[in-house]
XYZ file of C-alpha atoms in Angstrom:
444
model
C 111.947 57.087 152.641
C 114.409 58.207 149.900
C 112.239 56.804 147.100
C 109.163 58.586 148.436
C 111.049 61.895 148.637
C 112.178 61.562 144.952
C 108.640 60.746 143.864
C 107.357 63.913 145.611
C 109.915 66.051 143.836
C 109.073 64.545 140.452
C 105.386 65.222 140.967
C 106.082 68.830 141.829
C 108.325 69.255 138.757
C 105.603 67.882 136.536
C 103.381 70.758 137.771
C 105.942 73.123 136.294
C 105.686 71.317 132.987
C 102.004 72.100 132.815
C 102.640 75.812 132.389
C 101.545 76.755 128.829
C 104.287 77.904 126.446
C 104.000 80.730 123.935
C 103.454 79.354 120.398
C 106.327 80.030 118.041
C 105.867 82.255 115.028
C 105.421 80.368 111.752
C 108.437 79.463 109.664
C 108.432 81.602 106.473
C 110.086 81.138 103.147
C 109.508 84.826 102.394
C 112.696 86.875 102.888
C 110.749 89.730 104.483
C 107.385 90.037 106.240
C 105.330 92.350 108.398
C 102.023 92.010 110.260
C 100.307 95.243 111.257
C 97.089 96.034 113.152
C 95.598 98.433 110.597
C 93.279 100.023 113.156
C 96.125 101.265 115.345
C 99.239 100.989 113.164
C 100.800 98.673 115.737
C 103.250 96.147 114.269
C 102.578 92.676 115.592
C 105.322 90.673 113.896
C 108.172 91.284 111.537
C 110.919 89.402 109.703
C 113.613 91.594 108.094
C 110.875 94.215 107.795
C 113.235 97.110 107.106
C 115.244 95.274 104.417
C 115.054 97.050 101.048
C 113.856 94.692 98.297
C 112.252 94.927 94.867
C 108.478 94.885 95.133
C 106.993 93.939 91.712
C 103.282 94.673 91.241
C 102.452 95.421 94.858
C 103.732 98.801 93.686
C 100.214 99.313 92.392
C 99.029 99.678 95.998
C 100.757 103.090 96.077
C 99.582 103.848 92.568
C 96.021 103.225 93.716
C 96.516 105.351 96.865
C 97.802 108.376 94.887
C 94.982 107.921 92.359
C 92.323 107.763 95.081
C 93.737 110.904 96.700
C 94.059 112.974 93.531
C 91.897 111.415 90.887
C 88.245 111.361 89.940
C 87.130 107.772 89.546
C 84.309 108.835 87.149
C 86.555 110.888 84.902
C 87.433 109.727 81.398
C 90.946 109.743 79.962
C 92.609 108.810 76.687
C 95.480 106.370 76.535
C 98.576 107.963 75.045
C 101.463 106.388 73.122
C 103.855 108.068 75.583
C 102.222 106.327 78.582
C 102.277 102.952 76.878
C 105.819 103.234 75.571
C 107.564 102.042 78.714
C 105.350 98.984 79.264
C 107.065 95.688 78.509
C 104.959 93.928 75.879
C 105.779 90.589 77.546
C 104.462 91.715 80.883
C 100.855 91.472 82.180
C 98.651 93.929 80.341
C 95.129 94.191 78.887
C 96.365 95.472 75.563
C 95.026 99.006 75.565
C 95.794 101.074 72.504
C 96.815 104.730 72.112
C 93.671 106.774 71.627
C 91.457 104.375 73.622
C 89.064 106.188 75.955
C 88.703 104.793 79.472
C 87.427 105.895 82.848
C 89.669 106.001 85.916
C 87.298 103.479 87.494
C 87.909 100.961 84.671
C 91.636 101.456 84.920
C 91.615 100.871 88.675
C 89.845 97.507 88.189
C 92.259 96.513 85.436
C 95.263 97.478 87.551
C 94.256 95.898 90.876
C 92.247 92.869 89.684
C 94.309 91.817 86.667
C 97.539 93.695 87.596
C 97.661 95.241 84.134
C 100.826 97.328 83.687
C 99.391 99.330 80.784
C 96.405 100.313 82.915
C 98.786 101.514 85.645
C 100.731 103.749 83.232
C 97.563 105.210 81.634
C 96.169 105.912 85.081
C 99.405 107.571 86.161
C 99.485 109.864 83.152
C 95.843 110.735 83.605
C 96.120 111.675 87.324
C 99.671 113.099 87.320
C 99.765 114.794 83.930
C 102.617 112.486 82.976
C 103.998 109.156 84.195
C 107.176 110.822 85.553
C 105.202 113.469 87.477
C 102.963 110.755 88.925
C 106.048 108.798 90.123
C 107.229 111.955 91.827
C 103.834 112.147 93.563
C 104.295 108.491 94.673
C 107.664 109.258 96.223
C 106.310 112.376 97.964
C 103.484 110.278 99.458
C 105.954 107.683 100.621
C 107.976 110.335 102.416
C 104.785 111.746 103.934
C 103.908 108.307 105.365
C 107.394 107.894 106.839
C 108.508 105.218 104.387
C 112.266 105.689 104.670
C 113.165 102.461 102.892
C 111.057 103.003 99.759
C 111.656 104.597 96.391
C 109.536 104.307 93.217
C 110.802 104.403 89.630
C 107.492 103.590 87.910
C 103.757 103.126 88.755
C 103.553 99.455 87.647
C 106.280 97.560 89.519
C 108.379 96.283 86.625
C 111.985 95.808 87.694
C 114.006 99.013 87.541
C 116.970 100.657 89.263
C 115.934 102.571 92.312
C 112.613 100.773 92.623
C 112.387 99.131 96.093
C 110.537 99.030 99.384
C 110.510 97.057 102.642
C 107.752 95.057 104.299
C 107.140 97.618 107.018
C 106.830 100.544 104.541
C 104.586 98.414 102.415
C 102.285 97.866 105.379
C 102.188 101.656 105.966
C 101.243 102.226 102.329
C 98.582 99.493 102.388
C 97.101 100.871 105.575
C 96.828 104.319 104.057
C 95.228 102.951 100.878
C 92.796 100.790 102.858
C 91.390 103.898 104.522
C 89.597 104.505 101.207
C 86.650 102.074 100.831
C 87.224 102.056 97.072
C 90.558 100.287 97.602
C 88.837 97.199 98.938
C 86.238 97.424 96.213
C 88.869 97.214 93.495
C 91.488 94.972 95.115
C 88.835 92.689 96.621
C 87.047 91.994 93.316
C 87.487 88.526 91.849
C 86.635 89.485 88.291
C 85.617 92.467 86.137
C 83.966 92.895 82.761
C 85.217 95.817 80.740
C 82.459 97.892 79.094
C 82.563 98.851 75.463
C 84.646 101.879 74.531
C 85.741 103.501 71.292
C 88.043 100.518 70.493
C 86.635 97.324 72.042
C 83.205 95.781 72.387
C 81.688 94.985 75.779
C 82.399 91.600 77.322
C 86.136 91.589 77.838
C 86.672 89.823 81.197
C 89.596 89.837 83.577
C 90.137 87.746 86.717
C 92.042 88.123 89.939
C 95.316 86.320 90.686
C 94.549 86.170 94.409
C 93.662 82.517 95.082
C 92.721 83.343 98.640
C 89.451 84.753 97.241
C 88.531 81.458 95.544
C 86.500 79.076 97.742
C 87.380 76.196 95.445
C 91.104 76.622 96.189
C 92.948 75.157 99.217
C 94.458 78.586 99.862
C 91.027 80.229 100.339
C 90.822 82.421 103.481
C 87.507 84.138 104.180
C 89.224 86.724 106.377
C 91.076 88.345 103.491
C 88.919 91.018 101.811
C 91.522 92.978 99.784
C 94.902 91.924 98.336
C 97.455 92.475 95.638
C 99.929 90.025 94.224
C 103.222 90.728 92.483
C 105.879 88.820 90.624
C 109.011 89.585 88.556
C 112.125 87.479 88.000
C 114.028 89.822 90.303
C 111.446 90.343 93.041
C 109.950 86.838 92.968
C 106.517 86.610 94.630
C 105.266 89.583 96.666
C 101.952 90.196 98.384
C 99.892 92.538 100.465
C 96.628 91.468 102.149
C 93.966 93.194 104.268
C 92.021 90.852 106.538
C 89.222 91.111 109.091
C 89.972 88.924 112.121
C 87.510 87.212 114.428
C 87.517 90.085 116.897
C 86.618 92.550 114.134
C 90.100 94.038 113.753
C 91.690 94.917 110.456
C 95.092 93.265 110.038
C 97.572 93.790 107.188
C 100.122 91.217 106.073
C 102.959 92.073 103.642
C 105.452 89.612 102.140
C 108.482 90.191 99.905
C 110.687 87.815 97.974
C 108.719 84.620 98.474
C 110.250 81.853 96.333
C 107.077 79.754 96.193
C 104.004 80.917 94.245
C 101.350 79.690 96.671
C 103.682 80.518 99.578
C 102.371 84.093 99.648
C 98.900 82.717 100.383
C 99.760 79.956 102.842
C 102.165 82.154 104.731
C 99.609 84.962 104.918
C 97.100 82.530 106.475
C 99.738 81.248 108.899
C 100.580 84.776 109.995
C 96.920 85.683 110.425
C 96.378 82.544 112.569
C 99.448 83.454 114.632
C 98.324 87.079 115.119
C 94.846 85.999 116.157
C 96.054 83.338 118.607
C 99.012 85.105 120.161
C 98.097 88.803 120.072
C 94.808 89.288 121.923
C 93.414 92.772 122.405
C 94.146 94.433 125.744
C 92.285 97.460 127.001
C 94.448 99.731 129.188
C 92.416 102.068 131.371
C 93.416 105.666 131.769
C 93.541 105.214 135.568
C 96.093 102.446 135.280
C 98.644 104.470 133.303
C 98.068 108.011 134.591
C 101.081 108.081 136.893
C 103.412 106.660 134.225
C 102.147 109.200 131.739
C 102.684 112.027 134.230
C 106.249 110.782 134.906
C 106.946 110.602 131.159
C 105.773 114.151 130.749
C 108.016 115.243 133.627
C 110.996 113.621 131.945
C 110.195 115.608 128.805
C 109.960 118.856 130.885
C 106.329 119.306 129.981
C 103.014 119.114 131.836
C 100.248 116.677 131.008
C 96.604 116.805 132.056
C 96.137 113.239 133.236
C 92.372 113.763 133.684
C 92.102 114.085 129.890
C 93.688 110.676 129.313
C 91.443 107.956 127.840
C 91.422 104.187 127.740
C 93.235 102.681 124.811
C 93.357 99.268 123.169
C 96.571 97.545 122.231
C 97.754 94.083 121.178
C 100.505 92.342 123.105
C 101.968 88.849 122.879
C 99.888 86.437 124.860
C 100.891 86.501 128.504
C 102.040 90.114 128.522
C 99.930 92.715 130.331
C 99.754 96.448 130.867
C 102.455 95.988 133.511
C 104.893 95.281 130.619
C 104.349 98.707 129.085
C 106.262 101.935 129.455
C 105.557 105.522 128.289
C 107.547 108.392 126.801
C 106.525 111.858 125.650
C 107.256 113.417 122.315
C 106.838 117.100 123.246
C 107.248 118.371 119.682
C 104.433 116.218 118.295
C 102.255 116.308 121.430
C 102.335 112.506 121.603
C 102.368 110.044 124.426
C 104.167 107.010 123.098
C 103.502 103.531 124.396
C 106.553 101.254 124.398
C 107.651 97.999 125.943
C 109.115 98.257 129.415
C 112.917 97.768 129.353
C 112.854 94.643 131.458
C 110.247 93.029 129.194
C 111.974 93.692 125.842
C 113.858 90.440 125.659
C 110.649 88.444 125.945
C 108.891 90.771 123.502
C 111.675 90.469 120.912
C 111.657 86.690 121.155
C 107.946 86.661 120.103
C 107.761 89.554 117.620
C 111.192 89.919 116.080
C 111.229 93.596 117.243
C 113.481 94.907 119.985
C 110.641 96.669 121.777
C 112.230 100.117 121.700
C 109.952 101.352 118.935
C 106.639 102.920 119.943
C 103.784 100.391 119.811
C 101.150 103.140 119.862
C 101.080 106.951 119.852
C 98.372 108.801 121.738
C 97.607 112.432 120.841
C 97.687 114.479 124.055
C 97.903 118.172 124.970
C 101.215 119.039 126.537
C 102.267 122.315 128.112
C 105.772 123.606 128.716
C 107.077 123.790 132.295
C 106.648 121.363 135.197
C 104.435 122.058 138.160
C 106.536 121.183 141.263
C 105.174 118.230 143.173
C 104.433 118.813 146.883
C 104.600 115.135 147.566
C 108.025 113.910 148.701
C 109.531 110.655 147.685
C 108.939 109.293 151.158
C 105.247 110.160 150.897
C 104.869 108.448 147.507
C 103.702 104.863 147.922
C 104.966 103.907 144.484
C 108.558 104.859 145.461
C 108.667 103.467 148.956
C 110.432 100.329 149.987
C 112.523 97.641 148.374
C 109.628 95.186 148.628
C 107.408 97.384 146.443
C 110.139 97.787 143.836
C 110.688 94.039 143.713
C 106.940 93.447 143.441
C 106.625 95.977 140.638
C 109.538 94.420 138.723
C 107.988 90.977 139.152
C 104.635 92.213 137.830
C 106.293 93.597 134.692
C 107.695 90.215 133.782
C 105.841 88.267 131.054
C 103.136 85.963 132.451
C 104.913 82.739 131.355
C 108.089 83.865 133.183
C 106.039 84.781 136.292
C 104.350 81.346 136.142
C 107.759 79.600 135.993
C 109.073 81.619 138.920
C 105.979 80.897 140.921
C 106.161 77.186 140.093
C 109.880 77.151 141.066
C 108.991 78.893 144.354
C 106.316 76.220 144.991
C 108.881 73.448 144.298
C 111.498 75.028 146.561
C 108.882 75.612 149.259
C 107.702 72.026 148.975
C 111.292 70.722 149.198
C 111.992 72.893 152.246
C 108.770 71.754 153.873
C 109.643 68.112 153.113
C 113.109 68.533 154.645
C 111.588 70.140 157.740
C 109.117 67.262 158.074
C 111.943 64.717 157.635
C 113.982 66.581 160.282
C 111.026 66.645 162.725
C 110.351 62.968 162.013
C 113.992 62.096 162.767
C 113.895 64.266 165.896
C 110.678 62.517 167.018
C 112.279 59.086 166.530
C 115.346 60.155 168.529
C 113.160 61.348 171.414
C 111.035 58.230 171.288
C 114.092 55.923 171.262
C 115.633 57.847 174.182
C 112.488 57.540 176.201
C 112.309 53.758 175.438
C 115.942 53.290 176.627
C 115.192 55.249 179.792
C 112.145 53.122 180.513
C 114.187 49.915 179.994
C 116.876 51.147 182.460
C 114.219 51.842 185.104
C 112.976 48.261 184.758
């Protein structure tokens, strides 16, 4: 009987082993990384994402953003000796000369396709009036976007004191630039042929350095539609990429200080695969979070019209649900912020690298000062009644894999208890049977 009992236990434990485990994030050689859902601004994964590092030519993402905001792509400008003076002649450049007449459109192609540093400086002087003034515009834009770990010293990305960013800020900048369709047009082009101007003849061709665009390369990834590489001896390889995932979402990947040239491409693909597989979209209905939103408003001493709330879509690590979310109110900004529930943060951090205290999503709402007293008492509120309900609610907020393990453990314990009861009843039955047999033998 002992052997059979052990076999039953082993079979039940094997059932626990069948619970699917969350896939681990890919191992990266890049010192810093960030993955962002560009449609919502939600950060899906990070590695040292707030660490300040040199950025090399991904600087040109901000240069492009400021140019798109303030420049006229069809306008013509003249390259000046002043703009070209600070460009290292050994760095990547087309070789523009002072006095050469170019359109902003041409300069954007040269800057984002070929990563030409002379094009970036000419563009900066044309849009900002001078390179220095344009750099001031870049820093003002960074501050506007909330990039607190970023400072620019030039528009091209050559190593300089006070020229740094972090992966998270870089994702914010790329997201803002990607809101202009022209950004993808320029940074997604594989080649460009310069037209004739007052210095050169037509036919000068430049080619992209983004191997992910090239179908003949092993690093090709059809999801990536816009990207910018960077490299200096100090920054090593840097990269930003905009991709369209299978569910139609726009996802941004940023990498800093990658020691391997092709690593920026292979690690971008690995992060995109990870985001697609482990961060499915979740639609949270207004009805399901109305009470939590109302409670959050009450905590902030404001009123919230819950009838005006709408469904929202968010990405969570696979296995997490709306039960793992919490809500807070930012009364000054009229925002309802979606965060990770406190008892789910450890599991969230294990998967994302983030501690879960940061807002995942901010929803614009209309808040009013002053709370309307509730006529419903705590005893009348089903959500607040009974220890059983609180335990059930806490259990529901646990990540799905944890809930599965607890359920499986409960099944094992229940099975063991049932087996012990059966063994006890069997033993009791045998005792009664033996007693009856002895009594019958005495009567004979």
